[in-house]
CSV table of C-alpha atoms in Angstrom, one decimal:
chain,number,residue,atom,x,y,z
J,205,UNK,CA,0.0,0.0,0.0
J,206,UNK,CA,1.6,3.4,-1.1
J,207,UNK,CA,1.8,6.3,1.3
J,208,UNK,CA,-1.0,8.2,-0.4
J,209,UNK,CA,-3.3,5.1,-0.5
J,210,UNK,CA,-3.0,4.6,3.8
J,211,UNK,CA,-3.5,8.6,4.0
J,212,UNK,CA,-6.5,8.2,2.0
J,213,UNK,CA,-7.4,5.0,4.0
J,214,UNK,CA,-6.8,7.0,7.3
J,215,UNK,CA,-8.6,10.4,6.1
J,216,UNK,CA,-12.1,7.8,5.3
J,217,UNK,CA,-11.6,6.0,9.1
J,218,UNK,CA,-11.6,9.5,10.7
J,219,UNK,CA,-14.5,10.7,8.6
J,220,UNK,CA,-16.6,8.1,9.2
J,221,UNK,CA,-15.8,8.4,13.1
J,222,UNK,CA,-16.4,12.2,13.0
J,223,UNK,CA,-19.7,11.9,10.7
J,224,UNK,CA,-21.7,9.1,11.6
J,225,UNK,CA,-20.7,6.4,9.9
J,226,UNK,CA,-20.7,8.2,6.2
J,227,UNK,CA,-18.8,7.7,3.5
J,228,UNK,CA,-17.4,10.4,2.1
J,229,UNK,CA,-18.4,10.9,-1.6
J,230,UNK,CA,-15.4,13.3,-2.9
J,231,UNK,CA,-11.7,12.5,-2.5
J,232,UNK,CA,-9.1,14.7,-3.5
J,233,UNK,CA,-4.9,15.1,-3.7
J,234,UNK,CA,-2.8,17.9,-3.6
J,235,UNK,CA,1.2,17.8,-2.9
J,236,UNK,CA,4.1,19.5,-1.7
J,237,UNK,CA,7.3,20.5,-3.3
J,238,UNK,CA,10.7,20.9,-3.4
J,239,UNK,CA,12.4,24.1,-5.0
J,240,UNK,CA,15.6,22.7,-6.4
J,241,UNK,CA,16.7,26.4,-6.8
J,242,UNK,CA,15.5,29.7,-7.5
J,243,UNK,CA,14.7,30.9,-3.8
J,244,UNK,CA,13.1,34.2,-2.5
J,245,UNK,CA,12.8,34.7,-6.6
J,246,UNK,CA,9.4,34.3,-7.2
J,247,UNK,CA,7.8,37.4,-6.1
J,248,UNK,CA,10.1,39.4,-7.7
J,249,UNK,CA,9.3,38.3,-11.0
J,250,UNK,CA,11.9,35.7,-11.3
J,251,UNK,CA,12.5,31.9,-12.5
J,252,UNK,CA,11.9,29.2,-9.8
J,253,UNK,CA,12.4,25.6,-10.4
J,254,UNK,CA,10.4,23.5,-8.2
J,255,UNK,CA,9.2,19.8,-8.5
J,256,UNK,CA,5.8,18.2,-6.9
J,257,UNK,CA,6.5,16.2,-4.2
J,258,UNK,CA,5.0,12.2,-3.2
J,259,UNK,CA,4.0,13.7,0.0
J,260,UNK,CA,0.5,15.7,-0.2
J,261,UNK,CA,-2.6,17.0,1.4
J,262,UNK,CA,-5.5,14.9,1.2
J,263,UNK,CA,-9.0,15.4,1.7
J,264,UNK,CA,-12.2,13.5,1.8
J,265,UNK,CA,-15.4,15.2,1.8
J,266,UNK,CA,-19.2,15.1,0.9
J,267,UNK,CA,-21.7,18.2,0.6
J,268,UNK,CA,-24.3,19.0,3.4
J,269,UNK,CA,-28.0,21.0,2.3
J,270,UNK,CA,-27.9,23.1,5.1
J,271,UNK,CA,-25.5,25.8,4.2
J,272,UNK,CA,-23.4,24.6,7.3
J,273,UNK,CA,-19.2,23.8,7.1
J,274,UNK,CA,-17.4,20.6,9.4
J,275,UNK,CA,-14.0,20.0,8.3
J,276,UNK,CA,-11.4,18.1,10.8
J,277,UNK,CA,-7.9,17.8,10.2
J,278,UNK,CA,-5.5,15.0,11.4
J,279,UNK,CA,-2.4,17.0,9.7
J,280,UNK,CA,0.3,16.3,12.9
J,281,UNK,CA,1.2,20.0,14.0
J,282,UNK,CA,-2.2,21.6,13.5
J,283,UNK,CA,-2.9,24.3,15.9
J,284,UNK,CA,-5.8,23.4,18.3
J,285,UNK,CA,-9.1,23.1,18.1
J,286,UNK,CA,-8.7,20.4,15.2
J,287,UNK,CA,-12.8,20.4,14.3
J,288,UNK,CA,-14.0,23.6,13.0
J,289,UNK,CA,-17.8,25.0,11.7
J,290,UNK,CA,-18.6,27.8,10.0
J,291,UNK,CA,-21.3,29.0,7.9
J,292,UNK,CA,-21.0,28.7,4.0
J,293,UNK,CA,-20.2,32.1,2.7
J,294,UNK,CA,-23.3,34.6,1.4
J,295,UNK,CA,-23.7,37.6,-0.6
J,296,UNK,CA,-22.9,40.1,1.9
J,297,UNK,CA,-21.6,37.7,4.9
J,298,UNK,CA,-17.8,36.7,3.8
J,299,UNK,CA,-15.6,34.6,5.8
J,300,UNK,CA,-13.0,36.2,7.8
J,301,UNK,CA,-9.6,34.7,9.0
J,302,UNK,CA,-9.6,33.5,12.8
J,303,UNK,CA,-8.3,30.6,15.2
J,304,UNK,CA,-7.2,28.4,14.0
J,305,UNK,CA,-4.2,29.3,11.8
J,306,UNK,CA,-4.6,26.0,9.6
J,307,UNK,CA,-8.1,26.6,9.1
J,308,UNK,CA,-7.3,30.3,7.8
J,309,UNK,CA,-6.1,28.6,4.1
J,310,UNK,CA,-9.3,26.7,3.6
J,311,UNK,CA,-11.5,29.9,4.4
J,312,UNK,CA,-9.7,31.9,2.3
J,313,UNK,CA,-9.9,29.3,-0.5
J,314,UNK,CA,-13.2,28.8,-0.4
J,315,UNK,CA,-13.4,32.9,0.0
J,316,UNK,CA,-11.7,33.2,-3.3
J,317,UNK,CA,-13.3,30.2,-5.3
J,318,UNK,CA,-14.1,31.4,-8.7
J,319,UNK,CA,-17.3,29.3,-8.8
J,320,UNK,CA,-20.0,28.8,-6.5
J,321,UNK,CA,-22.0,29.7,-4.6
J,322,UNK,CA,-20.0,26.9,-2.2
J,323,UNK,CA,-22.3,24.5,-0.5
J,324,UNK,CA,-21.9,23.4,2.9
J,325,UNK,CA,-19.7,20.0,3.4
J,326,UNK,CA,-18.3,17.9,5.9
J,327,UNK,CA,-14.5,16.9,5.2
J,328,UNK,CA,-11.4,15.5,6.9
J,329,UNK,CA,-7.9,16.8,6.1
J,330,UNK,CA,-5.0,14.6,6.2
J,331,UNK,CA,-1.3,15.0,5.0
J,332,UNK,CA,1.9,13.7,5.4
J,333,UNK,CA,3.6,17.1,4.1
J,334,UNK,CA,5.8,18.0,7.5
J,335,UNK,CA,4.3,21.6,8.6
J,336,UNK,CA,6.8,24.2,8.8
J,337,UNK,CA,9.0,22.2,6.5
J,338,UNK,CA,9.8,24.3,3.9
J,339,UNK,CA,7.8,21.9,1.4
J,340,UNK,CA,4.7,24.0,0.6
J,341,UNK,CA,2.5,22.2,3.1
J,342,UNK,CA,0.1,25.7,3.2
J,343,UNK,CA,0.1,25.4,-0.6
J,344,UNK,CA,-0.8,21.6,-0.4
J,345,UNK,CA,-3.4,22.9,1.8
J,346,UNK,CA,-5.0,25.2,-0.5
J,347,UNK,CA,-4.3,23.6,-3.5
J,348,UNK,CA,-6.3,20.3,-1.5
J,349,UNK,CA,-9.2,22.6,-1.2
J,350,UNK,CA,-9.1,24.7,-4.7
J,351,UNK,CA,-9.7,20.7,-5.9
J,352,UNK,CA,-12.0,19.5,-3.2
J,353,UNK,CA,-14.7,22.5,-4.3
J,354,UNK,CA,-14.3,22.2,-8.4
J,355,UNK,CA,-16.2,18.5,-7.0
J,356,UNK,CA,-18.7,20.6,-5.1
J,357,UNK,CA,-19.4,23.3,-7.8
J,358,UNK,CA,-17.3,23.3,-11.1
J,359,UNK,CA,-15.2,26.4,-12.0
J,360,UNK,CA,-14.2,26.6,-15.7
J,361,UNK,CA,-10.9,24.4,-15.5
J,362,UNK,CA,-8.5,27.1,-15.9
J,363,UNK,CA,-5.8,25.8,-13.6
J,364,UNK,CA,-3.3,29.1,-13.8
J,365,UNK,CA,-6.6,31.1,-12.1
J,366,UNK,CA,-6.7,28.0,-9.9
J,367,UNK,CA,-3.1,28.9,-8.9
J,368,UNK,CA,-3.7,32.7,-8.8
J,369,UNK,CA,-7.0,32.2,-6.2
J,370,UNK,CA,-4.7,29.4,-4.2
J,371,UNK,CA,-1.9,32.4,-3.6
J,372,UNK,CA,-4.5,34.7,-3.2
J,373,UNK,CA,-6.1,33.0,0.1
J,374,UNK,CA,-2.8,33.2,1.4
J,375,UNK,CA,-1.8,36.8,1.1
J,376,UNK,CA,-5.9,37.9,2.4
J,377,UNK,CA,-6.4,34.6,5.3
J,378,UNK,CA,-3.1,33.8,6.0
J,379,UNK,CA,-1.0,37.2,5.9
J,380,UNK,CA,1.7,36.1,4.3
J,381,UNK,CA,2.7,37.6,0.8
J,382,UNK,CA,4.1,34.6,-1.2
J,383,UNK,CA,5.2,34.5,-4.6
J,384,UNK,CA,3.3,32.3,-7.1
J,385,UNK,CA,5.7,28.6,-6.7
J,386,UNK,CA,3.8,27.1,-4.1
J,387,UNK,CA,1.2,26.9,-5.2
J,388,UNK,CA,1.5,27.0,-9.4
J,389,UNK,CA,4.0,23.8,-8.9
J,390,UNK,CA,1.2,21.9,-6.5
J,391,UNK,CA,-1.6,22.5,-9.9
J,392,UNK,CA,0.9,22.0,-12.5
J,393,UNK,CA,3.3,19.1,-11.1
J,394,UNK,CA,4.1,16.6,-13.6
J,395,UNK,CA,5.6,13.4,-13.3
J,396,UNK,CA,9.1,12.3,-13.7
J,397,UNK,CA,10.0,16.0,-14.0
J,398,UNK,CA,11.3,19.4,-12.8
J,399,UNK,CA,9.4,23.2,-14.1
J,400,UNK,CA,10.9,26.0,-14.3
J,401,UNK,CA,8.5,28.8,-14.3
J,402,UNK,CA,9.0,32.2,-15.3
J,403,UNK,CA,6.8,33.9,-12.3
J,404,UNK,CA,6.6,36.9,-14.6
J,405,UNK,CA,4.6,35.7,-17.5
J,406,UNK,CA,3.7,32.2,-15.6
J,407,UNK,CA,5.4,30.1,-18.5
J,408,UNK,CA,6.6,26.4,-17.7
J,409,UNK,CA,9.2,24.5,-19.0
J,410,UNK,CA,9.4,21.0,-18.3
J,411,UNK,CA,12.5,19.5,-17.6
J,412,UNK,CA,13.4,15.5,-17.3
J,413,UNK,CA,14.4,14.0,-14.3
J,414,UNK,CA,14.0,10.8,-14.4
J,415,UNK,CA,17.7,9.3,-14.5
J,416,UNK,CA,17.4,6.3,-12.5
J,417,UNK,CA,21.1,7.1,-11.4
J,418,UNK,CA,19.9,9.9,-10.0
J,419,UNK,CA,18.3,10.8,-6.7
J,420,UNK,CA,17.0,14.0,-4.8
J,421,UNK,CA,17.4,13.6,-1.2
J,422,UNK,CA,15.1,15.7,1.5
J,423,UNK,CA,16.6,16.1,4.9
J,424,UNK,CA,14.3,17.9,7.1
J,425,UNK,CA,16.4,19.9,10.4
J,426,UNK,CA,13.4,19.4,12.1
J,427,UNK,CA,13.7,23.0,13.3
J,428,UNK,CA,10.1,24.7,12.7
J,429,UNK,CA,9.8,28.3,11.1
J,430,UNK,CA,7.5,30.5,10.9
J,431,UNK,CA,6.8,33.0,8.0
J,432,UNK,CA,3.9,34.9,9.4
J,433,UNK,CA,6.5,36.4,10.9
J,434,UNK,CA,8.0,40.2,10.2
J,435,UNK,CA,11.0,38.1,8.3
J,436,UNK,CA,9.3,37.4,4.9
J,437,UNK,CA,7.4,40.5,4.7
J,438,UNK,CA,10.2,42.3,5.0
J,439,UNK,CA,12.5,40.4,2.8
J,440,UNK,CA,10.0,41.6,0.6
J,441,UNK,CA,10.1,44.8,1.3
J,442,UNK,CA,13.8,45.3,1.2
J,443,UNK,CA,13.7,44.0,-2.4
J,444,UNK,CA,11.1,46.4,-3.5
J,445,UNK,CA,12.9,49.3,-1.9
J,446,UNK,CA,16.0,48.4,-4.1
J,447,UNK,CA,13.8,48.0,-7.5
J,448,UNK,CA,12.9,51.4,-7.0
J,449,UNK,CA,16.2,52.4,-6.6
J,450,UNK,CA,17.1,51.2,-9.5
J,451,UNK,CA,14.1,52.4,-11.1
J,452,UNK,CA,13.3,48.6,-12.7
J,453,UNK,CA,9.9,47.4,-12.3
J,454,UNK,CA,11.1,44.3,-10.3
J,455,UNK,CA,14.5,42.7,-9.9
J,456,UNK,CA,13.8,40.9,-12.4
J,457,UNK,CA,13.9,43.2,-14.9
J,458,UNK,CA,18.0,44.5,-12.9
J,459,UNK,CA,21.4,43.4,-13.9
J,460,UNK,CA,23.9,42.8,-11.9
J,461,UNK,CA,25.7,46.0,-13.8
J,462,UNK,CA,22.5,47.9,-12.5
J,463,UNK,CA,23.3,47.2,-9.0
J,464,UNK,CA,26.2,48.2,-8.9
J,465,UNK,CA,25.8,51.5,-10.6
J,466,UNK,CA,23.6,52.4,-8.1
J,467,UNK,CA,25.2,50.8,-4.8
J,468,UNK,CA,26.2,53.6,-2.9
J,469,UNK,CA,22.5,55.0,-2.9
J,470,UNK,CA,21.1,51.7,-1.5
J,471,UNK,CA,21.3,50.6,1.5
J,472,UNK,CA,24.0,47.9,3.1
J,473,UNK,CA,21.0,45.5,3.9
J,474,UNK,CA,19.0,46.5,0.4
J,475,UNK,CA,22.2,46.0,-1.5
J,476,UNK,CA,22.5,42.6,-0.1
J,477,UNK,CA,19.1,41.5,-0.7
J,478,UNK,CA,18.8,42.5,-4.2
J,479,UNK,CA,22.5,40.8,-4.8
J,480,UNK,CA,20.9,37.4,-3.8
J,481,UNK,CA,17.7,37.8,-5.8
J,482,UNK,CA,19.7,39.1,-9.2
J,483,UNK,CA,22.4,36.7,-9.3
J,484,UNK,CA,19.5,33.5,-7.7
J,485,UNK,CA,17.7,34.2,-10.9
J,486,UNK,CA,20.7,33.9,-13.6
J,487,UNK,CA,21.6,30.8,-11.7
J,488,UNK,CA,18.0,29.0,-11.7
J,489,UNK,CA,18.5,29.5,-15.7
J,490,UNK,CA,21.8,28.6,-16.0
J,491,UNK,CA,21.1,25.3,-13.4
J,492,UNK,CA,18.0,24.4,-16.0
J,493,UNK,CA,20.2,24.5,-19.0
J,494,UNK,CA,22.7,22.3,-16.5
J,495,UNK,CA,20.0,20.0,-15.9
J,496,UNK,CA,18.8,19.8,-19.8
J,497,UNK,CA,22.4,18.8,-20.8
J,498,UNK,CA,22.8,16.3,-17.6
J,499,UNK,CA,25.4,18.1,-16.4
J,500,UNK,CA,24.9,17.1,-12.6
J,501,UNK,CA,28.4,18.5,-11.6
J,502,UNK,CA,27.2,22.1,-12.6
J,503,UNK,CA,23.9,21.6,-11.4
J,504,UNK,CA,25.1,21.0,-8.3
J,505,UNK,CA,27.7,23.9,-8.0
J,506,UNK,CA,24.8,25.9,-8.9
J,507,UNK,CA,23.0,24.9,-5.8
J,508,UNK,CA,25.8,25.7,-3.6
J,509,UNK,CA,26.4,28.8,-5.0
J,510,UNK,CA,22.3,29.7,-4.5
J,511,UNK,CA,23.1,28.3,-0.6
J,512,UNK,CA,25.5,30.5,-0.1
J,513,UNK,CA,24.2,33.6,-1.2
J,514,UNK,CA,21.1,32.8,0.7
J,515,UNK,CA,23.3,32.4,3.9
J,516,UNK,CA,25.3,35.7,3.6
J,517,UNK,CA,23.4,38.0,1.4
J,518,UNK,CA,19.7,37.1,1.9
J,519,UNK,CA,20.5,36.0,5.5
J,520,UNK,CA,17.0,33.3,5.8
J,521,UNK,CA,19.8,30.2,6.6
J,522,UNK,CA,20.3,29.4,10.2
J,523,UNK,CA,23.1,26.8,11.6
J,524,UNK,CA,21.2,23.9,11.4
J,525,UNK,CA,20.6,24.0,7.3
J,526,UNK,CA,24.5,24.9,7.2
J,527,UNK,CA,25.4,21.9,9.0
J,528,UNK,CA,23.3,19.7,7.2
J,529,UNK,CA,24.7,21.1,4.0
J,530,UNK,CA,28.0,21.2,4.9
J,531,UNK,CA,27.6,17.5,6.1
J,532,UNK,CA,26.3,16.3,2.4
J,533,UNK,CA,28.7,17.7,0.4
J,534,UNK,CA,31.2,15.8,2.6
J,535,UNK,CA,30.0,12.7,1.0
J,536,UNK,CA,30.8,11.1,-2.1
J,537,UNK,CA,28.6,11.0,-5.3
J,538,UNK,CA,27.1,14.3,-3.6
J,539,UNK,CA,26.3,16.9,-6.7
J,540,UNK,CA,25.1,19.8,-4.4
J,541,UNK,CA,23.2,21.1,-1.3
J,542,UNK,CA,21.3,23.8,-0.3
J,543,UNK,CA,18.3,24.9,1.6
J,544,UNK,CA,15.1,25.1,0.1
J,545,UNK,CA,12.4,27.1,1.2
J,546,UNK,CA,11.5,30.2,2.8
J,547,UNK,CA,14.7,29.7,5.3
J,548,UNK,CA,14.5,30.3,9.5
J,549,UNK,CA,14.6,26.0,9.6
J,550,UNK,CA,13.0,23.7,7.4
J,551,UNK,CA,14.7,21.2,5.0
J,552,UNK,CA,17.9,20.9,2.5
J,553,UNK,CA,17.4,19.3,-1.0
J,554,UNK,CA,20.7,17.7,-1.9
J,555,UNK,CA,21.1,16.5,-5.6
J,556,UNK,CA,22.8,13.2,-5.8
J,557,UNK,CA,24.2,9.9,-6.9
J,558,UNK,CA,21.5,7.2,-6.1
J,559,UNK,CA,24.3,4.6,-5.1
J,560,UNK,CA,25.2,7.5,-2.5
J,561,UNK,CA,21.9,8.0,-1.1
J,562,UNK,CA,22.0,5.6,2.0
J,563,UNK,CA,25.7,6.5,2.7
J,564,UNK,CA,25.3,10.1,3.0
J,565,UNK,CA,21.8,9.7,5.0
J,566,UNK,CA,24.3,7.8,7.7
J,567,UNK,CA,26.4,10.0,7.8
J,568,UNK,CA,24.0,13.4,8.4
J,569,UNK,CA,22.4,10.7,10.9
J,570,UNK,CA,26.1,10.5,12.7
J,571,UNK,CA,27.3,14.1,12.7
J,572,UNK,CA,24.2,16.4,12.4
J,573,UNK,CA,23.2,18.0,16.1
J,574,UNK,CA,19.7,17.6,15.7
J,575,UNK,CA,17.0,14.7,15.2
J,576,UNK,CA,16.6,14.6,10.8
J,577,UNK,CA,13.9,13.2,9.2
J,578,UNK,CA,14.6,11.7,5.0
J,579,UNK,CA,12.6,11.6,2.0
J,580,UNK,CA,14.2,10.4,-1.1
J,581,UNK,CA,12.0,12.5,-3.7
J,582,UNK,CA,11.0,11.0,-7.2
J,583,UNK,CA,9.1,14.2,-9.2
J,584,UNK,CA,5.0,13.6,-9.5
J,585,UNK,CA,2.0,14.8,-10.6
J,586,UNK,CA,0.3,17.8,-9.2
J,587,UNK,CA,-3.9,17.9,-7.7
J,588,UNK,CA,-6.1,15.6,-8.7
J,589,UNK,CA,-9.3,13.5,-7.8
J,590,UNK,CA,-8.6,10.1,-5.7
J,591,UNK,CA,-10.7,6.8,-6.3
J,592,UNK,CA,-12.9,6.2,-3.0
């Protein structure tokens, strides 16, 4: 039985415990990811290049006739109270974000669904994305629901609105400005490959990886972050303040020339940030032409390089990513390391030979301070619907 199956399995037991005995009549998928590089890029216009992730949110479900909303969640690491109820949203009585946190992404899902109006439901959430991870579980989250409410009340199909209304519930429920990845990469994921996405003009290119001699190992610190926090807000912030300096649009649209031109009238901490974000984006193109050619070796230069700058210049790293990274590329048959994510804690992704995979898990197992936690990452498909 695969991982998704017993999630599935478990999301139907707790359903039918919490709703009399029912069986739910909807089923639904949506995963995490894994940015192989291209970090803090997004919302400034740039190239990211994520993959979908085996691990997902899943959620089982069947419409109510009374207007009324139960949803549970099993997801390990949700906030308390786990059940929540609220009233299906009307013309003139919108939802509005509250306690819980988790339950703040599915409101402000269903607040932004482009269909409707959204009957009432019952549903049960499970997922096995780790919260706080740096592997999109929020987007899962939303994505999970986007899908769960096209089997309610159909939208018209169009999955880069599906995307856009996903990222949206974040920014309005949540409070945290994201960048279009998370959630375009959870819709869009295909199997057996990488995309890199042009956040600008929200193109996709689809990249192999598939070489059996290949393998993409997750290593998750185990040390939880938050980005409600001032810290990504204000990354933000700081790269806006240096586009205008620059007078470009975004830092997308800034060389590195540009920058430098204009150093002395931006600030130490602005110059920084806008450093990482101009030279992350050249490298995410340069690391998809590396990974179009299989050329691993560059790849995986690339991804230290994009480490790096995210340690010194962009400052989101924290010791416990550096060891693990430092750690990996001890190891034979390693390509690269990095963190992935927003930063503050979560996970590395570390490129690799597969004969190396087991060998370098030992040995993050033997010298890393903390407790880590492995995935060993094949790229999959993004939402769908799940056979009940």
């Amino acid at each position: 039985m695969t991982e998704m199956t017993e999630l599935l399995e478990s999301a139907r037991r707790e359903y039918a415990k919490s709703f009399g005995g029912n069986e739910p009549r909807i089923s639904v998928f949506a995963p995490g990811r894994v940015n192989l590089i291209g970090e803090h890029t997004d919302y400034n216009g740039g190239f990211v290049l994520p993959m979908a992730l085996p691990l997902v949110t899943v959620i089982v479900g069947s419409p109510r006739d009374d207007g009324h909303i139960s949803i549970v969640t099993t997801a390990e690491g949700a906030d308390k109270p786990h059940t929540v109820e609220f009233e299906a949203p009307q013309q003139g009585k919108p939802l509005v974000p509250g306690a819980p946190k988790w339950s703040n992404y599915v409101k402000g899902v269903i607040e932004h669904y482009r269909a409707g109006p959204v009957p009432g439901f019952n549903a049960v959430i499970a997922s096995n994305v780790p919260l706080g991870g740096g592997l999109s579980s929020s987007a899962s989250l939303e994505v999970a629901t986007y899908t769960f409410l096209q089997q309610l009340c159909n939208d018209d199909g169009d999955t880069v609105q599906k995307a856009l209304a996903c990222q949206k519930a974040e920014h309005t429920f949540a409070g945290v400005p994201c960048g279009i990845m998370d959630q375009f990469i959870s819709v869009m994921g295909r199997e057996g490959h990488a995309l890199l996405i042009d956040c600008r003009s929200l193109d996709v290119t689809s990249l192999p990886l598939a070489d059996p001699g290949l393998a993409v190992l997750i290593t998750n610190s185990n040390v939880r972050h938050e980005l409600t926090g001032s810290e990504y807000p204000e990354r933000r912030r700081q790269c806006e303040e240096a586009a205008r300096t620059l007078k470009k649009e975004s830092l997308r649209d800034a060389s590195m020339e540009d920058l430098e031109a204009m150093k002395e009238s931006l600030t130490k901490t602005c110059y920084k940030r806008a450093h990482h974000v101009i030279s992350e984006i050249t490298r995410t193109t340069d690391a998809a032409d590396a990974l179009q050619r299989g050329d691993y070796k560059a790849f995986g230069k690339f991804m230290v390089e994009s480490h790096n700058s995210l340690r010194d210049d962009y400052e989101v790293s924290c010791p416990e990513l550096d060891e693990l990274v430092a750690i990996a590329l001890e190891v034979p048959g390693v390509y690269g390391s990095r963190m992935t994510g927003g930063g503050f804690g979560g996970c590395t992704v570390t490129l690799l030979e597969t004969s190396a995979a087991e060998r370098a898990k030992q040995q993050i197992k033997a010298k890393y301070r903390g407790t880590p936690t492995f995935y060993i990452a094949k790229p999959s498909a993004g939402s769908g619907i799940m056979t009940v």
